[in-house]
Coordinates of C-alpha atoms and ligand atoms in Angstrom, one line a residue:
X1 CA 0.0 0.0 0.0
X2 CA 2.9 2.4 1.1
X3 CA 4.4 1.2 -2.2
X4 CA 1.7 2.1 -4.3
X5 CA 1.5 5.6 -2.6
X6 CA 4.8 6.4 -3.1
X7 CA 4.5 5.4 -6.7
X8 CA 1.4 7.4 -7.4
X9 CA 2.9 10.5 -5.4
X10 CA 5.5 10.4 -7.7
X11 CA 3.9 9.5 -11.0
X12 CA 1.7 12.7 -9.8
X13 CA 4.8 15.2 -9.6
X14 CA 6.5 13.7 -12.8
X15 CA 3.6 13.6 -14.9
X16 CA 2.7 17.6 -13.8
X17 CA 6.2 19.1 -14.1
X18 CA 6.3 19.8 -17.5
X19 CA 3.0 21.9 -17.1
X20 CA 4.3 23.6 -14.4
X21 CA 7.5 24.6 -16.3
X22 CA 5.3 25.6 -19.1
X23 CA 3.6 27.5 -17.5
X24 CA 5.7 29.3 -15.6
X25 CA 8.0 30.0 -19.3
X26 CA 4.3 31.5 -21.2
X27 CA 3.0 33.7 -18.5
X28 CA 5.7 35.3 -17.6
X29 CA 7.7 36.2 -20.8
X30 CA 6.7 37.7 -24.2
X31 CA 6.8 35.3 -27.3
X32 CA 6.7 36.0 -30.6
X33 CA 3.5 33.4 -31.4
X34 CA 1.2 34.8 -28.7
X35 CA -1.8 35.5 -30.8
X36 CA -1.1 32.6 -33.5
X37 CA -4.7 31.1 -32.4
X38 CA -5.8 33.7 -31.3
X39 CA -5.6 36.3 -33.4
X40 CA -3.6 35.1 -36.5
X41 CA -4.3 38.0 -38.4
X42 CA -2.9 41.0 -35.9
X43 CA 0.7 41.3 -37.2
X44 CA -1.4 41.5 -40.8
X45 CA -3.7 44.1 -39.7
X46 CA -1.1 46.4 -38.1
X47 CA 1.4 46.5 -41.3
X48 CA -1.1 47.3 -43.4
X49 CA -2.5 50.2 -41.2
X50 CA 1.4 51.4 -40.5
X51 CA 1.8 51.3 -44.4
X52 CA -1.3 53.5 -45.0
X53 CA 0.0 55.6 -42.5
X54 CA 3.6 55.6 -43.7
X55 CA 2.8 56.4 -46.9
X56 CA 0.5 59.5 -46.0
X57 CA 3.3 60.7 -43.9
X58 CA 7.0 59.1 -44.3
X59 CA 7.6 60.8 -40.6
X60 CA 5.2 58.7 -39.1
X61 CA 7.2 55.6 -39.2
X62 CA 10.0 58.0 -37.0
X63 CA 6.9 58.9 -34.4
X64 CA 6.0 55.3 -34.2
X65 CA 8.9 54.0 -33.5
X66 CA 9.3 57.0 -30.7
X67 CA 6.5 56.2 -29.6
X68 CA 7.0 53.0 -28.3
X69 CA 10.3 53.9 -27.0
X70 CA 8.8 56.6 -24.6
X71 CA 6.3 53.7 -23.5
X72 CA 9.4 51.4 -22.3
X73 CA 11.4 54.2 -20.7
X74 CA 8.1 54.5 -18.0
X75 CA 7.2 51.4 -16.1
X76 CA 8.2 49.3 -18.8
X77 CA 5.9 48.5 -22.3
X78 CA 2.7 48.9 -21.0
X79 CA 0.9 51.4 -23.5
X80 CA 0.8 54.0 -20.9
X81 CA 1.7 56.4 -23.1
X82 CA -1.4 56.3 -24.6
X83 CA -3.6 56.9 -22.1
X84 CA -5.4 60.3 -22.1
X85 CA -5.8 62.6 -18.8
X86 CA -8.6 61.7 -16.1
X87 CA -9.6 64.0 -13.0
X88 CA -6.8 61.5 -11.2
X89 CA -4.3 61.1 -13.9
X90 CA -2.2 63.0 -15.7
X91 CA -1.4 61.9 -19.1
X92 CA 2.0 60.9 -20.0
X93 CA 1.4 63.0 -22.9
X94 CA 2.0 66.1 -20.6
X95 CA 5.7 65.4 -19.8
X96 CA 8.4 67.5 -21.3
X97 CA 9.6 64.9 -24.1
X98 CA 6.3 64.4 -25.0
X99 CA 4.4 67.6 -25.4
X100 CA 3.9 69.1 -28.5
X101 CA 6.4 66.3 -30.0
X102 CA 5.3 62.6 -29.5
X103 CA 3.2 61.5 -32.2
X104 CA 1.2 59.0 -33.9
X105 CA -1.4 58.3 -31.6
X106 CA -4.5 58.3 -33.7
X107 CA -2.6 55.6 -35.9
X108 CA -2.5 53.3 -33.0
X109 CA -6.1 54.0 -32.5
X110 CA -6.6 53.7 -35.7
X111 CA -5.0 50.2 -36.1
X112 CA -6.7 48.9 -32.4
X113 CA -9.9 49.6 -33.6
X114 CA -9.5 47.6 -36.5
X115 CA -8.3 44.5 -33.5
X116 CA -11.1 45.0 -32.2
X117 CA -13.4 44.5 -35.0
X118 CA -11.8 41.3 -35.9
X119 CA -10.5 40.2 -32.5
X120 CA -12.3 41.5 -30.0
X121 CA -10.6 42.0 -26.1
X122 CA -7.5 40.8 -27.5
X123 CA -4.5 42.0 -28.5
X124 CA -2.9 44.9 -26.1
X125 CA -2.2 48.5 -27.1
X126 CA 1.3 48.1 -25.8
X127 CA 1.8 44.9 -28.8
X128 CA 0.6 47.2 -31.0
X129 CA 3.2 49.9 -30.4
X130 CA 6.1 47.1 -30.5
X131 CA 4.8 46.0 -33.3
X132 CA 4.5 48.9 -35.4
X133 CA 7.4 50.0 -34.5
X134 CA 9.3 47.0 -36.3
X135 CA 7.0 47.4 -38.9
X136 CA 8.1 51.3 -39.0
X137 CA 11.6 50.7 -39.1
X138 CA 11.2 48.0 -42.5
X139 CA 8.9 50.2 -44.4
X140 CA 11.9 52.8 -44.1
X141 CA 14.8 50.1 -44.8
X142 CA 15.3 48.6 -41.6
X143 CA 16.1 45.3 -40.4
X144 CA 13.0 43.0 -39.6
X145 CA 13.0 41.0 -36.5
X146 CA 10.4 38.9 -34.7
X147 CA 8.3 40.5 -32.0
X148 CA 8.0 38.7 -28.4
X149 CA 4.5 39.1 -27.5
X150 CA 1.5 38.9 -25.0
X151 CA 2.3 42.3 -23.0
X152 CA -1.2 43.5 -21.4
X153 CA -2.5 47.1 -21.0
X154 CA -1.7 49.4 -17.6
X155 CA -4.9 50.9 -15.4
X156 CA -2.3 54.0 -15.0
X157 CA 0.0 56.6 -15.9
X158 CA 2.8 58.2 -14.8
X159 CA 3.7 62.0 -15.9
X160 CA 6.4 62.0 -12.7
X161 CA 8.3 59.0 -14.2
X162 CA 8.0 60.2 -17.9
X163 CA 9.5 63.4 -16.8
X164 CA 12.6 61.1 -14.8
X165 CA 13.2 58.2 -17.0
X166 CA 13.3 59.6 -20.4
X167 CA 16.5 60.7 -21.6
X168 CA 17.0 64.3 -22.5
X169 CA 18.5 66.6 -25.4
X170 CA 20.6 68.2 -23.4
X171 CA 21.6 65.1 -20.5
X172 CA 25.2 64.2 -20.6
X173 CA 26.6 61.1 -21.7
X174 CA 26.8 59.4 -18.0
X175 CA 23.6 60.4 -17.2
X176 CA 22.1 59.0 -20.6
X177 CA 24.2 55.5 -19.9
X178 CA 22.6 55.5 -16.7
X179 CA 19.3 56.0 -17.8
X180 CA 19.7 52.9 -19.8
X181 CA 21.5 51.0 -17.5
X182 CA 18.0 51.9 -14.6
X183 CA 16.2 49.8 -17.6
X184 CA 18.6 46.9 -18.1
X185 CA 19.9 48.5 -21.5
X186 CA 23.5 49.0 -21.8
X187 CA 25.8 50.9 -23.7
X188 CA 25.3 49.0 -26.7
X189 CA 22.1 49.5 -26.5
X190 CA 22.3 53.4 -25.9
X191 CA 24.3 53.8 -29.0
X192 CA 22.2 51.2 -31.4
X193 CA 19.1 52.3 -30.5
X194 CA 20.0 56.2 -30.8
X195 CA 20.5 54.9 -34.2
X196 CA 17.1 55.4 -34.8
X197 CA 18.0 59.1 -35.5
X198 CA 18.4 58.3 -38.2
X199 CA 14.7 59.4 -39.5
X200 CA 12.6 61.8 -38.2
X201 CA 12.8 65.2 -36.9
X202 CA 13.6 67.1 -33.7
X203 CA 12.5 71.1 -33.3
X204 CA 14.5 73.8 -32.4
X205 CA 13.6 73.8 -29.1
X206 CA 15.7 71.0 -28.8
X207 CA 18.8 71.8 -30.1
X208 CA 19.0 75.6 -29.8
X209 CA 21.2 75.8 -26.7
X210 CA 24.0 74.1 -28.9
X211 CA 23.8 77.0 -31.4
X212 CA 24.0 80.0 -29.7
X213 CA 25.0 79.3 -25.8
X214 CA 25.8 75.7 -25.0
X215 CA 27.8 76.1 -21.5
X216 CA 26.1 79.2 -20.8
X217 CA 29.2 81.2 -22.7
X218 CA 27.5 82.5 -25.8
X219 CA 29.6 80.0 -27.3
X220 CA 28.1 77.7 -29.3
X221 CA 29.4 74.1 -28.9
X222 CA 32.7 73.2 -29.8
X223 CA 31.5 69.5 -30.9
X224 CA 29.5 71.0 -33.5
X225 CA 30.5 71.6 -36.9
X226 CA 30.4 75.7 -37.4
X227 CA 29.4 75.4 -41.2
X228 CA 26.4 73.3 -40.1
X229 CA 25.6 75.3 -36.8
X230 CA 25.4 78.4 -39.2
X231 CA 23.2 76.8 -41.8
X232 CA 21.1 75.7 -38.2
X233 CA 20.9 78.8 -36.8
X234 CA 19.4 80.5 -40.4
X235 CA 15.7 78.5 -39.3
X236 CA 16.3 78.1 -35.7
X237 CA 17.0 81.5 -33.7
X238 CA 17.9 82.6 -30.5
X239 CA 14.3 83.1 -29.5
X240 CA 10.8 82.0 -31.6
X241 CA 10.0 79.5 -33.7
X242 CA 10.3 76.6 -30.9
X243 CA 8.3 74.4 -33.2
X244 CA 10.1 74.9 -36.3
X245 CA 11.3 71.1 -37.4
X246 CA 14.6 70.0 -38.6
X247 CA 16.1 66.1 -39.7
X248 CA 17.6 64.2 -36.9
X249 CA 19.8 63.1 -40.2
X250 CA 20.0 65.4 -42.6
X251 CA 21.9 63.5 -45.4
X252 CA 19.2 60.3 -45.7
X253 CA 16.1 61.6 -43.6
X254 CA 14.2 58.8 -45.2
X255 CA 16.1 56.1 -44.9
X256 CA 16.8 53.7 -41.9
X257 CA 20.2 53.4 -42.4
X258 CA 23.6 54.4 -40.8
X259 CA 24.2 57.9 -42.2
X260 CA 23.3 59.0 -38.5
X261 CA 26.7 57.7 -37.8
X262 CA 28.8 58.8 -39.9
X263 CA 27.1 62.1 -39.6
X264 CA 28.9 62.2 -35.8
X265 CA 32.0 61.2 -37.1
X266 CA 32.0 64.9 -39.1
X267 CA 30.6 66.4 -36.2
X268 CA 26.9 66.9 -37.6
X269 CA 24.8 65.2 -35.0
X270 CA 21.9 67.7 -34.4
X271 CA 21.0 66.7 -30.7
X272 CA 24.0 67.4 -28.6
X273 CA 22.8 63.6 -27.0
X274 CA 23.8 62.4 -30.4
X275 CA 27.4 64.2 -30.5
X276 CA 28.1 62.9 -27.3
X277 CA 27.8 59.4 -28.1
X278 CA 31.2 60.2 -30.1
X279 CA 32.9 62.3 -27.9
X280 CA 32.5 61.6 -24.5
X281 CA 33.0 58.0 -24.4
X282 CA 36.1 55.6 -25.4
X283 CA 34.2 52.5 -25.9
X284 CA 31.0 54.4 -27.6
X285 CA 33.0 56.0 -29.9
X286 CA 34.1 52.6 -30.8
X287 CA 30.9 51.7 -31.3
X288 CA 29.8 54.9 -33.6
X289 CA 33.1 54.3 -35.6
X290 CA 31.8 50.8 -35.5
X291 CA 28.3 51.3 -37.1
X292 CA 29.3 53.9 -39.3
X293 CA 31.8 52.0 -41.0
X294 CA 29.0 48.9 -41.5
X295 CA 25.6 49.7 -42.4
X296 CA 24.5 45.5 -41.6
X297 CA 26.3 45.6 -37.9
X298 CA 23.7 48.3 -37.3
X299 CA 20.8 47.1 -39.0
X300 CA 21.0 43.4 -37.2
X301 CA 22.0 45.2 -34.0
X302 CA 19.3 47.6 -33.6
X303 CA 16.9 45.0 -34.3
X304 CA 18.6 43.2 -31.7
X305 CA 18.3 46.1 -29.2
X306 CA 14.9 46.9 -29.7
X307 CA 13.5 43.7 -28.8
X308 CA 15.8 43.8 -25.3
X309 CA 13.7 47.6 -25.2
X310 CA 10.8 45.9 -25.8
X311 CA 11.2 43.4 -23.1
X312 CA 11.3 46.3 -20.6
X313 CA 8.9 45.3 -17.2
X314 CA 5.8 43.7 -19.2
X315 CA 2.7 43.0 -17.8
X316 CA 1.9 39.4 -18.3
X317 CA -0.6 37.0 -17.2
X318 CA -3.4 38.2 -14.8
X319 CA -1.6 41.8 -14.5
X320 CA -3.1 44.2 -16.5
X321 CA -5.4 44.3 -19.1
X322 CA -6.2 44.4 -22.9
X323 CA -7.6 48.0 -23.2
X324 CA -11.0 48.4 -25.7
X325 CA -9.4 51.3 -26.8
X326 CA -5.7 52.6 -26.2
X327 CA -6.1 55.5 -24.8
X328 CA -8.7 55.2 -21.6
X329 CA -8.7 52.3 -19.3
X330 CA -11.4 49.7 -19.4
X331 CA -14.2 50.7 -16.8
Ligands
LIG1 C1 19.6 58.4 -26.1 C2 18.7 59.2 -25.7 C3 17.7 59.9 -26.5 C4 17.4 61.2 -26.5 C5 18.0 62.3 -25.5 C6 16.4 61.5 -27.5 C7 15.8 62.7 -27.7 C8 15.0 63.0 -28.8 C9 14.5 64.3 -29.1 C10 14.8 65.6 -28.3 C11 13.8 64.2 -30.3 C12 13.1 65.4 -31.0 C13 11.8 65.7 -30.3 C14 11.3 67.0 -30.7 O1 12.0 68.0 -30.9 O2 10.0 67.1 -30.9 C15 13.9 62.8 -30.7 C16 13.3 62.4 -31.8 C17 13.2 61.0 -32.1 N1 13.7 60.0 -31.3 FE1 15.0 60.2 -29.8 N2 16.1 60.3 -28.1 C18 16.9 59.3 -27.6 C19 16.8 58.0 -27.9 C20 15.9 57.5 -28.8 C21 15.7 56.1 -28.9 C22 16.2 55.0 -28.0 C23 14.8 55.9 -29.9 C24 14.1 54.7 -30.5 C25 14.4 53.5 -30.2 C26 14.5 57.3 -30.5 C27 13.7 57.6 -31.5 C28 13.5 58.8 -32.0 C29 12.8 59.1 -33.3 C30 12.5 58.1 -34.3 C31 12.7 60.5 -33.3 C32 12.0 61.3 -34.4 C33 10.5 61.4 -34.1 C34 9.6 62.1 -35.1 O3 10.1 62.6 -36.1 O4 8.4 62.2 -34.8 N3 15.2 58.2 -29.7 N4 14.6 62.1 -29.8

């Protein structure tokens, strides 16, 4: 009888411990197949909704892929950027690097209405964000990569942490390491995934400090080529025209490649966060010589580095939730 017990205890634990380590692998980490039975047709619907896009607006693919970066940097890839302002919570769309400059958000509506229509209370807003923000990055000449998976919605916001986390314009180059470093992301990381200046556009609000007064001197900065500053300063002044927009890379604006790079190696980055990656570090400047000298080191690593971004804190499993629509929490 003890013998039988014994057996049948054990035959118990055996035959369960595979499903335990299942599991214990699926709801706690992201995977690229998440909503093959689910919803096999959501990496279809947002491409073609990020291509529509795209092609109205070739900037759009930069704002989408900014977009979901600025998600990450605040509690992790949760789509709490996208929520809108209640009486209790302030948006994240408030916060210094987002006001009046992050973008794209009626696209993401746009694309989780169409979910919902075919897949209803299914796929979260923040897999909608990663995944248009590989899609971005191949309509423009990326890299693909596969997408990890089955992140679920926040019930808040925070403008305090948007404010703190996100790296700014004008941070130095230990405090941008160490803002990547407080999300797991290193240095390699920093450098690849700043490579995604390598499309869009930043206003002069960002940058004008560089131009006219960068250590409060009225010197401009040294680490910025003159000819360039001069050609800067025509459209960006000392005072006005905050809004006035100018390309993060101004030899291939359209194109996801490494021009961004080699633009630092002349001394053209516009952001002085850009310059520094060349000039204030040994081992990043090895890594901008690195990237600029190979177009296909960047492209695989940046791929690379956004899925480690995009594996920032999820939600998983019974935490969270799959908003109806992105930008109010479900009631
Ligand atoms: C390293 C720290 C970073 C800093 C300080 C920084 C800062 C900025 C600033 C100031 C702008 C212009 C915003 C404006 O003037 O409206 C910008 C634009 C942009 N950033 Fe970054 N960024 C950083 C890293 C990243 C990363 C990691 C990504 C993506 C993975 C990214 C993607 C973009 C894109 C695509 C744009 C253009 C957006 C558009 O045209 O709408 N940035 N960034």
């Amino acid at each position: 009888m003890a013998r039988s017990m014994t057996f049948l205890i054990l035959f118990s634990i055996l035959a369960f411990a595979p499903m335990c380590y299942c599991s214990r692998t699926f709801s706690g980490h992201l995977y690229p197949q998440y909503y093959d039975y689910t919803c096999p047709q959501a990496e279809d619907v947002v491409r073609s909704i990020v291509a529509k896009a795209v092609a109205r607006e070739a900037r759009m693919a930069a704002s989408l892929i900014r977009v979901h970066f600025h998600d990450c940097f605040v509690q992790g890839c949760d789509g709490s950027i996208l929520l809108d302002s209640t009486g209790t919570m302030p948006s994240e769309k408030r916060s210094n690097p987002n006001r009046k400059s992050a973008r794209g958000f009626e696209v993401i509506e746009e694309i989780k209405a169409a979910l919902e229509e075919q897949c209803p209370h299914t796929v979260s807003c923040a897999d909608v964000l990663a995944l248009a923000a590989r899609d971005s990055t191949v309509l423009m000449g990326g890299r693909s990569w596969e997408v990890p998976l089955g992140r679920k919605d926040s019930r808040g916001a925070s403008l305090t942490l948007s404010n703190l986390d996100i790296p700014a314009p004008n941070d130095t180059f230990p405090i941008l390491l160490s803002k990547f470093n407080r999300q797991g992301l290193d240095i390699i990381d920093l450098v690849a995934l700043s490579g995604s200046h390598t499309i869009g556009n930043a206003r002069c609000t960002s940058f004008r400090q560089r131009l006219y007064t960068q250590s409060g001197d009225n010197q401009p900065d040294s680490m910025l080529d003159q000819s360039y500053a001069s050609q800067l300063r025509a459209t960006c002044p000392r005072s006005g025209s905050d809004q006035n927009l100018f390309f993060l890379d101004n030899v291939t604006p359209a194109a996801f490649d490494n021009s961004y790079f080699k633009n630092l190696l002349a001394y053209r980055g516009l952001l002085s966060s850009d310059q520094v990656l060349f000039t204030s570090n040994e081992q990043s400047m090895e890594l901008v010589k690195k990237y600029a000298e190979d177009n296909e080191v960047f492209l695989q690593q940046f791929a690379a580095s956004m899925v480690k971004m995009g594996n920032i804190s999820p939600l998983t499993g019974s935490r969270g939730e799959i908003r109806k629509i992105c930008r109010k929490i479900n009631s």
